[in-house]
Amino acid sequence: MASGQYPPPIPPRPLPPPVPSRRPVPTPPAIQNDPEVIALCPGNQPLYATAYWYSLPSIPTYEVCSHCFASHIRSTPWAAQFQKHLRSPDPSRRCRFDTPRMLQLWSHLAQNHDWPAVTAYMAHRASIPNCTGKTPVAAEAGIKWYSPRGNELHNFGVCAACYEDLLLATPFAAHFGLNPQKQPPGELWNCKMPLFVHRAIETPGKYATWAALAADIGRYMQIPPCDGPTGIAAGKRGWYRPRRAIEGLVVCDSCYWEYLASSLMEREWEAMPVGFQHQWTTWACDMSLLPMKVAYLKALMEKDYGIWWNAARAIMASPPCPSASGGVYPGTWYKLPRAEVYVCAQCFAGIIFPFRFGNHFVQAYAHNGPRTCIFNAATPRREQFLNRFDESISLRDFSKFENYVVRLSPLPLCSTSTMVHNRRWYGTNDFLACESCWEEFVKDTSLASQLSLKGVVVPAACCDMYSARMRRLWMTACSKNNLAEFTAFAKHRSAVYAQTVPRMQEILAMAKMRMEQKQTLMMSSIMLQGASNVVGASQSADFSHTLYGNAALGYHATPAGAQGAAQFDQALGINPVQGGEMMQVAQLEAMWKQVE
């Protein structure tokens, strides 16, 4: 979206009617209506829902989601080899089945019945760390890296997971080998495999030769990242627009390759020339909007470009998603009947409506004061709300999201390791969970009934149940029905907390106080000496007037000038960080992180 004015993608014309929906081949009812099968495979993303996972007893770390099991395995003779487990959400768990390489091997299995070859590959793939995408990893992670054997691409390396999952399913694997340069200790590397290559590999005939694919990868690597909602002068990068125009909508070249190239939407887009009059106009990429991305994901799920186009048209016709600091919102608000939480028109059009959850909301009355959309980046629980929405999508059950929002939205945010006063707590005398962590995590677990403190107001306390480590240990304790083991670790953690966190907070508070004192003295010095300089400039140059100060401070036209000089020297003498303090903080933080 252009800042100040929209760039006209095409000459003005009447708004076209919605794109007719091109429905894909429907999901078989046996899968669509099965409550034990999630709506879609999460792929290389975490699943934020408690769901069934399948694995071979001999290879428990090669896990298959319920959607892939139902779609590919359940009707085969090998289904009996798998065991079913109900798993709670785990950010590190991935479905390893829905990849080009595994699907290729599975299709061969139906012909050659070579089950040992499939299980050998599963065991091999389970030993390889999953791709971390653009998140860099250190050499200590032990990831193998592959790069092109030729000179077509420089600084292009892919992780072993992408090599196994994607490239080995194509003839292009012959052009790759282990990177001759070993990752040095201390350096951070990340996988460079673009998403458009993922999609291209799944599109037969998209790239006939390695040279053609390498040329597009090289072109993509030269494109700077998306500038996001802040935008950039339009003439400084490339832009794309839908062939069936949506007024004001532009997508930068980075997002075009990231989301649209080699997808079912590619043919619906065209390059957009930037006219001379717009060269220095600020344009912002509309694909940086969250509702635009969510609608895009739904369109890919359904293989239906019309879903995205209709959502995008509504998004562009609505005011931007508001935060509480944005003043009165001129657009339409939607809310859940059971909770005072609100969704703006953009997020309703791109997030709620495409997934057919619109009937759960009602239109809210206009509000003269500021409101924050629950999907706005300024909303404190935005990530949790999105994760629960993802759970509702996966389980086809909107109540997962609705109940979470109704329960959590009125509660104070978890203070994590910061001490807070006079709040309600749950737990025992050895560990505590705040109201939010109780409702979100502890309440529905098997050991919750054994906790002696429930809703008790404590004068001063901090939460023990916010961290991933403590939650894993709690789930382990629940699986073993053993509260004592968890309590022992919680006691140890509390002892480490007492030794580390208060001292860190004290050191940092003192450093902050000294910094503020230094800044105050500097500002006062500038003001006093500035006023003194004005007086001095108005005096005669015959030295008949009195000067103030000394040899150390210098001589000034007014007492204020001398005082300002003294304050400047005093500020220079203040070191906010005393010698060794930051080293001590680092050591204490390392101790705390080992148990946090």
Coordinates of C-alpha atoms in Angstrom, one line a residue:
M1 CA 0.0 0.0 0.0
A2 CA 1.4 3.4 -0.9
S3 CA 2.0 5.9 1.9
G4 CA 0.1 9.1 1.3
Q5 CA -1.6 7.9 -1.8
Y6 CA -2.3 4.5 -3.5
P7 CA -0.4 3.8 -6.7
P8 CA -3.1 3.1 -9.4
P9 CA -2.3 -0.5 -10.6
I10 CA -4.3 0.1 -13.7
P11 CA -6.6 3.0 -15.0
P12 CA -9.7 3.3 -12.9
R13 CA -12.4 0.8 -13.6
P14 CA -15.5 -0.5 -11.9
L15 CA -14.8 -2.9 -9.1
P16 CA -15.0 -6.4 -10.5
P17 CA -17.3 -9.1 -9.1
P18 CA -15.7 -11.7 -6.8
V19 CA -13.6 -14.4 -8.4
P20 CA -15.7 -17.6 -8.8
S21 CA -14.6 -20.2 -6.3
R22 CA -12.8 -23.1 -8.1
R23 CA -13.2 -25.9 -5.6
P24 CA -10.5 -28.6 -5.4
V25 CA -11.1 -32.3 -5.2
P26 CA -12.8 -32.6 -1.8
T27 CA -11.1 -34.3 1.1
P28 CA -12.5 -37.8 1.5
P29 CA -15.3 -37.8 4.1
A30 CA -13.5 -40.5 6.0
I31 CA -10.8 -38.0 6.7
Q32 CA -12.7 -34.8 6.8
N33 CA -15.2 -36.1 9.3
D34 CA -12.8 -38.1 11.4
P35 CA -12.2 -36.3 14.8
E36 CA -8.9 -38.1 15.2
V37 CA -7.5 -36.7 12.0
I38 CA -6.2 -33.1 11.8
A39 CA -7.4 -30.9 9.0
L40 CA -4.0 -30.6 7.3
C41 CA -0.4 -31.7 7.7
P42 CA 1.7 -29.1 9.6
G43 CA 4.8 -29.9 7.5
N44 CA 7.9 -28.3 8.8
Q45 CA 5.9 -26.1 11.2
P46 CA 4.9 -27.0 14.8
L47 CA 1.4 -28.3 15.5
Y48 CA -0.3 -26.3 18.3
A49 CA -2.9 -28.9 19.0
T50 CA -3.1 -32.1 21.1
A51 CA -3.4 -34.7 18.4
Y52 CA -2.6 -38.2 17.4
W53 CA 0.8 -39.0 16.0
Y54 CA 2.1 -42.3 14.5
S55 CA 5.5 -43.9 14.6
L56 CA 7.2 -47.3 14.2
P57 CA 8.2 -48.8 17.6
S58 CA 11.7 -49.2 16.3
I59 CA 11.9 -45.6 15.1
P60 CA 9.9 -43.5 17.6
T61 CA 11.4 -40.2 16.5
Y62 CA 10.2 -40.5 12.9
E63 CA 6.7 -39.2 13.5
V64 CA 3.8 -39.0 11.1
C65 CA 0.8 -36.7 11.7
S66 CA -2.7 -38.1 11.7
H67 CA -3.6 -36.4 8.4
C68 CA -0.7 -38.0 6.5
F69 CA -1.4 -41.4 8.2
A70 CA -5.1 -41.2 7.1
S71 CA -4.2 -40.0 3.6
H72 CA -1.4 -42.3 2.7
I73 CA -0.9 -45.1 5.2
R74 CA -4.1 -46.2 6.8
S75 CA -5.5 -48.1 3.9
T76 CA -2.2 -50.0 3.2
P77 CA -1.0 -53.3 4.6
W78 CA 1.8 -51.4 6.5
A79 CA -0.6 -49.4 8.7
A80 CA -0.5 -52.1 11.3
Q81 CA 3.3 -51.5 11.8
F82 CA 2.6 -48.0 13.3
Q83 CA 1.6 -47.2 16.8
K84 CA -0.7 -44.3 17.7
H85 CA 0.1 -41.8 20.4
L86 CA -1.9 -38.8 21.7
R87 CA 0.7 -36.0 21.9
S88 CA 0.4 -32.6 23.5
P89 CA 1.8 -29.7 21.5
D90 CA 5.6 -29.6 21.2
P91 CA 7.4 -26.8 19.3
S92 CA 10.1 -29.2 18.2
R93 CA 7.8 -32.0 16.8
R94 CA 7.5 -32.1 13.0
C95 CA 5.7 -34.4 10.6
R96 CA 8.4 -36.1 8.5
F97 CA 6.1 -37.8 6.0
D98 CA 4.7 -35.2 3.7
T99 CA 7.9 -34.5 1.8
P100 CA 8.7 -35.2 -1.9
R101 CA 11.3 -37.8 -1.0
M102 CA 9.2 -39.7 1.4
L103 CA 6.1 -39.6 -0.8
Q104 CA 8.3 -40.9 -3.7
L105 CA 9.5 -43.8 -1.6
W106 CA 6.0 -44.6 -0.4
S107 CA 4.6 -44.7 -4.0
H108 CA 7.5 -47.1 -4.9
L109 CA 6.6 -49.3 -1.9
A110 CA 3.2 -50.0 -3.4
Q111 CA 5.0 -51.5 -6.4
N112 CA 8.1 -53.2 -5.0
H113 CA 6.9 -54.0 -1.4
D114 CA 10.4 -53.1 -0.2
W115 CA 9.5 -52.3 3.4
P116 CA 13.1 -52.6 4.7
A117 CA 14.2 -49.8 2.3
V118 CA 11.4 -47.5 3.6
T119 CA 12.2 -48.2 7.3
A120 CA 15.9 -47.7 6.6
Y121 CA 15.2 -44.3 5.2
M122 CA 12.9 -43.4 8.1
A123 CA 15.7 -44.3 10.6
H124 CA 18.2 -42.3 8.5
R125 CA 16.0 -39.2 8.3
A126 CA 15.1 -39.3 12.0
S127 CA 18.8 -38.8 12.8
I128 CA 18.9 -35.5 10.8
P129 CA 17.9 -32.3 12.5
N130 CA 14.9 -30.5 10.9
C131 CA 15.4 -27.4 8.8
T132 CA 15.4 -24.2 10.9
G133 CA 14.7 -22.0 7.8
K134 CA 16.1 -18.5 8.1
T135 CA 16.9 -19.0 11.8
P136 CA 20.7 -19.3 12.0
V137 CA 22.3 -22.2 13.9
A138 CA 25.8 -22.7 15.3
A139 CA 28.3 -25.4 14.3
E140 CA 27.5 -27.2 17.6
A141 CA 24.1 -28.2 16.2
G142 CA 26.0 -30.7 14.0
I143 CA 24.1 -29.9 10.8
K144 CA 25.6 -31.0 7.5
W145 CA 25.5 -28.5 4.7
Y146 CA 25.2 -29.1 0.9
S147 CA 26.1 -26.7 -1.8
P148 CA 26.2 -26.8 -5.7
R149 CA 29.2 -28.5 -7.2
G150 CA 29.6 -25.9 -9.9
N151 CA 30.0 -22.2 -9.8
E152 CA 26.4 -21.3 -10.7
L153 CA 25.6 -20.0 -7.2
H154 CA 27.8 -18.4 -4.6
N155 CA 27.1 -18.5 -0.9
F156 CA 24.2 -20.9 -1.5
G157 CA 24.0 -23.8 1.0
V158 CA 21.1 -26.0 2.1
C159 CA 20.8 -28.1 5.2
A160 CA 20.9 -31.9 5.2
A161 CA 17.1 -32.0 5.9
C162 CA 16.2 -30.0 2.8
Y163 CA 18.7 -32.1 0.8
E164 CA 17.1 -35.3 2.0
D165 CA 13.4 -34.2 1.8
L166 CA 13.5 -32.1 -1.4
L167 CA 16.6 -32.4 -3.6
L168 CA 16.9 -36.2 -3.4
A169 CA 13.4 -36.5 -5.0
T170 CA 14.7 -34.6 -8.1
P171 CA 17.5 -35.0 -10.7
F172 CA 18.9 -31.8 -9.3
A173 CA 20.5 -33.7 -6.4
A174 CA 23.3 -34.7 -8.7
H175 CA 24.4 -31.1 -8.8
F176 CA 24.9 -30.9 -5.0
G177 CA 27.5 -32.3 -2.7
L178 CA 28.7 -31.8 0.9
N179 CA 29.9 -28.2 1.4
P180 CA 33.7 -28.4 1.2
Q181 CA 34.0 -25.6 3.8
K182 CA 33.2 -26.9 7.3
Q183 CA 31.1 -24.6 9.4
P184 CA 33.6 -22.8 11.8
P185 CA 32.9 -22.8 15.5
G186 CA 31.3 -19.5 16.5
E187 CA 29.8 -18.8 13.1
L188 CA 26.0 -18.9 12.5
W189 CA 24.7 -20.4 9.2
N190 CA 21.2 -20.8 8.0
C191 CA 19.5 -22.8 5.2
K192 CA 19.2 -20.9 2.0
M193 CA 16.6 -23.1 0.4
P194 CA 13.9 -20.7 -0.9
L195 CA 10.2 -21.6 -0.5
F196 CA 9.5 -21.2 -4.2
V197 CA 11.9 -24.1 -4.8
H198 CA 9.8 -26.2 -2.4
R199 CA 6.8 -25.5 -4.5
A200 CA 8.6 -25.9 -7.8
I201 CA 9.8 -29.4 -6.9
E202 CA 6.2 -30.4 -6.2
T203 CA 5.2 -29.0 -9.7
P204 CA 6.1 -31.5 -12.4
G205 CA 7.9 -29.8 -15.3
K206 CA 8.3 -26.4 -13.7
Y207 CA 12.1 -26.5 -14.2
A208 CA 13.4 -28.8 -16.9
T209 CA 17.1 -28.1 -16.2
W210 CA 19.3 -27.3 -13.3
A211 CA 20.6 -24.2 -15.1
A212 CA 17.0 -22.7 -15.3
L213 CA 16.4 -23.4 -11.6
A214 CA 19.9 -22.0 -10.6
A215 CA 19.2 -18.9 -12.6
D216 CA 16.0 -18.2 -10.7
I217 CA 17.6 -19.0 -7.3
G218 CA 20.4 -16.6 -8.2
R219 CA 17.9 -13.9 -9.1
Y220 CA 16.0 -14.4 -5.8
M221 CA 19.2 -14.2 -3.8
Q222 CA 19.9 -10.7 -5.2
I223 CA 16.6 -9.3 -4.0
P224 CA 16.6 -7.5 -0.7
P225 CA 14.2 -8.6 2.1
C226 CA 10.7 -7.2 2.2
D227 CA 10.7 -3.7 3.8
G228 CA 7.4 -4.5 5.7
P229 CA 4.8 -2.0 6.6
T230 CA 7.3 0.9 6.8
G231 CA 7.7 0.8 3.0
I232 CA 10.4 2.1 0.7
A233 CA 10.6 4.5 -2.3
A234 CA 8.8 2.6 -5.0
G235 CA 11.6 3.0 -7.6
K236 CA 14.1 1.2 -5.4
R237 CA 12.8 -2.3 -5.9
G238 CA 10.5 -4.4 -8.1
W239 CA 6.7 -4.8 -7.6
Y240 CA 3.9 -7.1 -8.7
R241 CA 0.1 -6.8 -8.8
P242 CA -2.8 -9.2 -9.5
R243 CA -3.8 -9.4 -13.1
R244 CA -7.4 -9.1 -11.9
A245 CA -6.6 -5.8 -10.2
I246 CA -7.4 -4.8 -6.6
E247 CA -7.1 -1.1 -6.0
G248 CA -4.0 -0.1 -4.1
L249 CA -2.6 -3.6 -3.7
V250 CA 1.1 -4.1 -4.4
V251 CA 3.5 -6.9 -3.5
C252 CA 7.3 -6.5 -3.4
D253 CA 9.5 -8.7 -5.5
S254 CA 10.8 -10.5 -2.4
C255 CA 7.3 -11.5 -1.3
Y256 CA 6.4 -12.4 -4.9
W257 CA 9.2 -15.0 -4.9
E258 CA 8.6 -16.1 -1.3
Y259 CA 4.9 -16.7 -1.6
L260 CA 3.6 -16.6 -5.2
A261 CA 6.3 -17.8 -7.6
S262 CA 5.8 -21.5 -8.5
S263 CA 2.5 -21.6 -6.7
L264 CA -1.0 -22.0 -8.1
M265 CA -1.3 -18.2 -7.9
E266 CA 1.7 -17.4 -10.1
R267 CA -0.2 -17.1 -13.3
E268 CA -2.6 -14.6 -11.6
W269 CA 0.2 -12.0 -11.1
E270 CA 2.2 -9.7 -13.3
A271 CA 5.2 -7.3 -12.9
M272 CA 4.1 -3.8 -12.1
P273 CA 6.1 -0.9 -13.7
V274 CA 6.7 2.1 -11.4
G275 CA 5.8 5.3 -13.2
F276 CA 8.2 8.3 -13.1
Q277 CA 5.7 10.1 -10.9
H278 CA 5.9 7.3 -8.3
Q279 CA 9.7 6.7 -8.2
W280 CA 10.0 8.5 -4.8
T281 CA 6.5 7.7 -3.4
T282 CA 6.7 5.3 -0.4
W283 CA 5.0 2.0 -1.2
A284 CA 4.5 -0.7 1.4
C285 CA 4.2 -4.4 0.5
D286 CA 0.7 -5.6 1.3
M287 CA 1.9 -9.2 1.7
S288 CA 3.5 -8.0 4.9
L289 CA 0.0 -7.8 6.4
L290 CA -0.9 -10.7 8.7
P291 CA -4.5 -11.1 7.4
M292 CA -3.1 -11.2 3.8
K293 CA -0.7 -14.0 4.7
V294 CA -3.4 -16.1 6.5
A295 CA -5.8 -15.8 3.6
Y296 CA -3.0 -16.9 1.3
L297 CA -2.4 -20.0 3.4
K298 CA -6.1 -20.9 3.2
A299 CA -6.1 -20.4 -0.5
L300 CA -3.2 -22.8 -0.8
M301 CA -4.9 -25.3 1.4
E302 CA -8.0 -25.3 -0.8
K303 CA -6.1 -24.8 -4.0
D304 CA -8.4 -21.9 -4.7
Y305 CA -7.1 -18.5 -5.7
G306 CA -10.5 -17.0 -5.3
I307 CA -10.3 -17.3 -1.5
W308 CA -7.3 -15.1 -1.4
W309 CA -8.5 -12.6 -4.0
N310 CA -11.8 -12.0 -2.3
A311 CA -10.2 -11.7 1.1
A312 CA -7.5 -9.3 -0.3
R313 CA -10.2 -7.1 -1.9
A314 CA -12.0 -6.8 1.5
I315 CA -8.7 -6.2 3.3
M316 CA -7.7 -3.4 1.0
A317 CA -11.1 -1.8 1.4
S318 CA -10.8 -1.7 5.2
P319 CA -8.8 0.7 7.5
P320 CA -5.5 -0.7 8.8
C321 CA -5.5 -3.0 11.9
P322 CA -5.6 -0.7 14.9
S323 CA -3.6 -0.7 18.2
A324 CA -4.7 1.1 21.4
S325 CA -2.5 4.0 20.5
G326 CA -4.0 4.5 17.1
G327 CA -7.0 6.6 18.2
V328 CA -10.6 5.9 17.1
Y329 CA -10.9 3.2 14.5
P330 CA -13.2 4.1 11.6
G331 CA -13.8 0.6 10.4
T332 CA -16.2 -2.2 11.5
W333 CA -15.4 -4.1 14.7
Y334 CA -16.4 -7.8 15.4
K335 CA -16.4 -9.5 18.7
L336 CA -17.1 -12.8 20.4
P337 CA -20.4 -12.7 22.2
R338 CA -18.8 -14.2 25.4
A339 CA -15.8 -12.0 25.7
E340 CA -14.8 -8.4 25.4
V341 CA -12.2 -9.0 22.6
Y342 CA -12.4 -7.4 19.3
V343 CA -11.3 -8.1 15.7
C344 CA -10.9 -5.4 13.1
A345 CA -12.3 -5.5 9.6
Q346 CA -9.0 -6.4 8.0
C347 CA -8.3 -9.3 10.3
F348 CA -11.9 -10.5 10.1
A349 CA -11.7 -10.5 6.3
G350 CA -8.3 -12.3 6.1
I351 CA -8.2 -14.5 9.2
I352 CA -11.7 -15.3 10.5
F353 CA -13.9 -15.3 7.4
P354 CA -11.7 -17.5 5.0
F355 CA -11.8 -20.4 7.6
R356 CA -15.6 -20.1 7.9
F357 CA -15.6 -19.0 11.5
G358 CA -17.4 -15.7 10.8
N359 CA -20.7 -17.0 12.2
H360 CA -19.1 -17.1 15.7
F361 CA -18.7 -13.4 15.8
V362 CA -21.1 -10.5 16.0
Q363 CA -20.7 -6.9 14.8
A364 CA -19.7 -4.7 17.7
Y365 CA -20.9 -1.2 18.3
A366 CA -18.7 1.7 17.3
H367 CA -16.4 2.9 20.1
N368 CA -15.2 6.4 20.7
G369 CA -12.1 5.4 22.5
P370 CA -9.1 3.3 21.4
R371 CA -9.4 -0.4 21.0
T372 CA -6.8 -3.0 20.1
C373 CA -7.5 -5.8 17.6
I374 CA -6.5 -9.2 19.2
F375 CA -4.4 -10.0 16.1
N376 CA -2.5 -6.7 16.2
A377 CA 1.2 -6.9 17.0
A378 CA 0.7 -4.6 20.0
T379 CA -1.6 -7.2 21.7
P380 CA 0.4 -8.9 24.4
R381 CA -1.2 -12.3 23.9
R382 CA -1.2 -12.1 20.1
E383 CA 1.1 -15.1 19.6
Q384 CA -1.0 -17.3 22.0
F385 CA -4.2 -16.2 20.3
L386 CA -2.8 -17.1 16.9
N387 CA -1.6 -20.5 18.2
R388 CA -5.0 -21.3 19.5
F389 CA -6.6 -20.2 16.3
D390 CA -4.2 -22.6 14.5
E391 CA -5.4 -25.3 16.9
S392 CA -9.0 -24.6 16.0
I393 CA -8.1 -24.9 12.3
S394 CA -6.3 -28.2 12.8
L395 CA -9.1 -29.7 14.9
R396 CA -12.0 -28.1 12.9
D397 CA -13.2 -26.9 16.3
F398 CA -13.6 -23.1 16.9
S399 CA -14.3 -23.7 20.6
K400 CA -10.6 -24.3 21.2
F401 CA -9.9 -20.7 20.2
E402 CA -13.1 -19.2 21.7
N403 CA -12.7 -20.9 25.1
Y404 CA -9.1 -19.9 25.4
V405 CA -9.9 -16.3 24.6
V406 CA -12.8 -16.2 27.0
R407 CA -10.7 -17.6 29.8
L408 CA -7.4 -15.8 29.3
S409 CA -8.3 -12.3 28.0
P410 CA -9.6 -11.0 31.4
L411 CA -6.5 -12.3 33.3
P412 CA -3.3 -10.4 34.0
L413 CA -0.3 -11.3 31.9
C414 CA 2.3 -13.7 33.3
S415 CA 5.1 -11.8 35.0
T416 CA 7.5 -14.7 34.3
S417 CA 10.5 -14.3 36.7
T418 CA 9.6 -10.8 37.8
M419 CA 8.1 -10.5 41.3
V420 CA 4.6 -9.1 41.5
H421 CA 2.3 -8.3 44.4
N422 CA -1.2 -9.3 45.5
R423 CA -2.1 -11.6 42.7
R424 CA -3.9 -15.0 42.8
W425 CA -1.7 -18.1 42.6
Y426 CA -2.0 -21.8 42.1
G427 CA 0.5 -24.6 43.2
T428 CA 2.1 -25.6 46.4
N429 CA 4.5 -24.0 48.9
D430 CA 7.3 -25.1 46.6
F431 CA 6.2 -23.8 43.3
L432 CA 3.5 -21.4 41.9
A433 CA 1.6 -20.9 38.7
C434 CA 0.1 -17.5 37.9
E435 CA -3.6 -17.2 36.8
S436 CA -2.7 -17.2 33.2
C437 CA -0.4 -20.2 33.3
W438 CA -2.9 -22.1 35.4
E439 CA -5.7 -21.5 32.9
E440 CA -3.5 -22.0 29.8
F441 CA -1.5 -25.0 30.9
V442 CA -1.8 -26.5 34.4
K443 CA -5.6 -26.6 35.0
D444 CA -6.5 -29.5 32.7
T445 CA -3.5 -31.7 33.5
S446 CA -3.8 -34.9 35.7
L447 CA -1.8 -33.5 38.6
A448 CA -3.7 -30.3 38.9
S449 CA -6.0 -31.8 41.5
Q450 CA -3.1 -32.5 43.8
L451 CA -2.1 -28.8 44.2
S452 CA -2.8 -27.4 47.6
L453 CA -3.0 -23.7 46.7
K454 CA -5.7 -22.6 44.3
G455 CA -6.6 -19.0 43.8
V456 CA -4.7 -17.9 46.9
V457 CA -3.6 -14.2 47.0
V458 CA 0.1 -14.0 47.8
P459 CA 1.8 -10.7 48.9
A460 CA 4.8 -11.1 46.5
A461 CA 5.6 -14.0 44.2
C462 CA 6.8 -14.9 40.7
C463 CA 5.6 -17.6 38.3
D464 CA 7.4 -20.9 37.9
M465 CA 5.3 -22.4 35.1
Y466 CA 5.9 -20.1 32.2
S467 CA 9.1 -21.7 30.8
A468 CA 9.2 -24.5 28.2
R469 CA 11.6 -26.4 30.5
M470 CA 9.2 -26.4 33.5
R471 CA 6.2 -27.3 31.3
R472 CA 8.1 -30.3 29.8
L473 CA 9.0 -31.4 33.3
W474 CA 5.4 -31.0 34.5
M475 CA 4.1 -33.1 31.6
T476 CA 6.6 -35.7 32.4
A477 CA 5.5 -35.7 36.0
C478 CA 1.9 -36.0 34.9
S479 CA 2.7 -39.0 32.6
K480 CA 4.4 -40.7 35.6
N481 CA 1.8 -39.5 38.1
N482 CA 4.8 -38.4 40.2
L483 CA 4.6 -34.9 41.7
A484 CA 7.5 -35.4 44.1
E485 CA 10.1 -35.5 41.3
F486 CA 8.8 -32.2 39.8
T487 CA 8.7 -30.6 43.3
A488 CA 12.3 -31.6 43.9
F489 CA 13.4 -29.8 40.7
A490 CA 11.2 -26.8 41.5
K491 CA 12.9 -26.5 44.9
H492 CA 16.3 -26.6 43.3
R493 CA 15.2 -24.0 40.7
S494 CA 13.9 -21.7 43.5
A495 CA 17.3 -21.9 45.2
V496 CA 19.1 -21.0 42.0
Y497 CA 16.6 -18.1 41.5
A498 CA 17.4 -16.7 45.0
Q499 CA 21.1 -16.8 44.2
T500 CA 20.9 -15.2 40.8
V501 CA 17.9 -13.2 39.7
P502 CA 17.7 -10.7 42.6
R503 CA 21.4 -9.9 42.3
M504 CA 21.1 -9.5 38.5
Q505 CA 18.1 -7.2 39.0
E506 CA 20.0 -5.2 41.6
I507 CA 23.1 -4.7 39.4
L508 CA 21.0 -3.7 36.4
A509 CA 18.9 -1.4 38.4
M510 CA 22.0 0.4 39.8
A511 CA 23.4 0.6 36.3
K512 CA 20.2 2.1 35.0
M513 CA 20.1 4.6 37.9
R514 CA 23.7 5.7 37.2
M515 CA 22.9 6.0 33.5
E516 CA 19.8 8.2 34.3
Q517 CA 21.9 10.3 36.6
K518 CA 24.6 10.8 33.9
Q519 CA 21.9 11.8 31.3
T520 CA 20.3 14.2 33.8
L521 CA 23.6 15.9 34.5
M522 CA 24.5 16.1 30.8
M523 CA 21.1 17.7 30.0
S524 CA 21.3 20.1 32.8
S525 CA 24.9 21.1 31.9
I526 CA 23.9 21.8 28.3
M527 CA 21.0 24.0 29.4
L528 CA 23.0 25.9 32.0
Q529 CA 26.0 26.5 29.7
G530 CA 23.8 27.4 26.8
A531 CA 22.1 30.1 28.9
S532 CA 25.5 31.3 30.1
N533 CA 26.8 31.5 26.6
V534 CA 23.8 33.7 25.6
V535 CA 24.7 36.1 28.4
G536 CA 28.4 36.1 27.5
A537 CA 27.6 36.9 23.9
S538 CA 25.7 40.0 25.0
Q539 CA 28.5 41.4 27.1
S540 CA 31.3 43.7 26.0
A541 CA 34.7 42.4 25.2
D542 CA 36.7 44.7 27.5
F543 CA 36.9 42.3 30.4
S544 CA 35.1 44.8 32.7
H545 CA 32.6 42.2 33.9
T546 CA 33.0 39.4 36.5
L547 CA 33.8 35.9 35.4
Y548 CA 32.9 32.8 37.4
G549 CA 34.7 29.5 37.7
N550 CA 38.3 28.3 38.1
A551 CA 41.2 26.9 36.2
A552 CA 39.7 23.4 36.2
L553 CA 36.2 24.4 35.1
G554 CA 37.1 27.3 33.0
Y555 CA 35.6 30.8 33.3
H556 CA 32.1 31.6 32.5
A557 CA 29.9 34.7 32.2
T558 CA 27.4 33.5 34.9
P559 CA 27.4 31.3 37.9
A560 CA 25.0 29.0 36.0
G561 CA 27.7 28.5 33.4
A562 CA 30.2 27.5 36.0
Q563 CA 27.7 25.1 37.6
G564 CA 26.9 23.6 34.1
A565 CA 30.6 23.0 33.6
A566 CA 30.9 21.3 37.0
Q567 CA 27.9 19.1 36.1
F568 CA 29.5 18.2 32.8
D569 CA 32.6 17.0 34.6
Q570 CA 30.5 15.2 37.2
A571 CA 28.7 13.4 34.4
L572 CA 31.9 12.4 32.7
G573 CA 33.0 10.8 36.0
I574 CA 30.0 8.5 36.2
N575 CA 30.5 5.1 34.7
P576 CA 27.0 3.4 34.5
V577 CA 28.6 0.0 34.3
Q578 CA 31.1 -0.6 37.0
G579 CA 34.1 -2.9 36.4
G580 CA 33.2 -6.6 36.3
E581 CA 29.5 -6.1 36.8
M582 CA 28.4 -7.2 33.4
M583 CA 30.7 -10.2 33.7
Q584 CA 28.9 -11.0 36.9
V585 CA 25.5 -10.6 35.3
A586 CA 26.5 -12.9 32.5
Q587 CA 27.7 -15.6 34.9
L588 CA 24.5 -15.3 37.0
E589 CA 22.3 -15.4 33.9
A590 CA 24.1 -18.5 32.7
M591 CA 23.4 -20.2 36.1
W592 CA 19.7 -19.2 35.9
K593 CA 19.2 -20.3 32.3
Q594 CA 20.4 -23.8 33.2
V595 CA 17.3 -24.3 35.3
E596 CA 14.8 -21.6 34.1

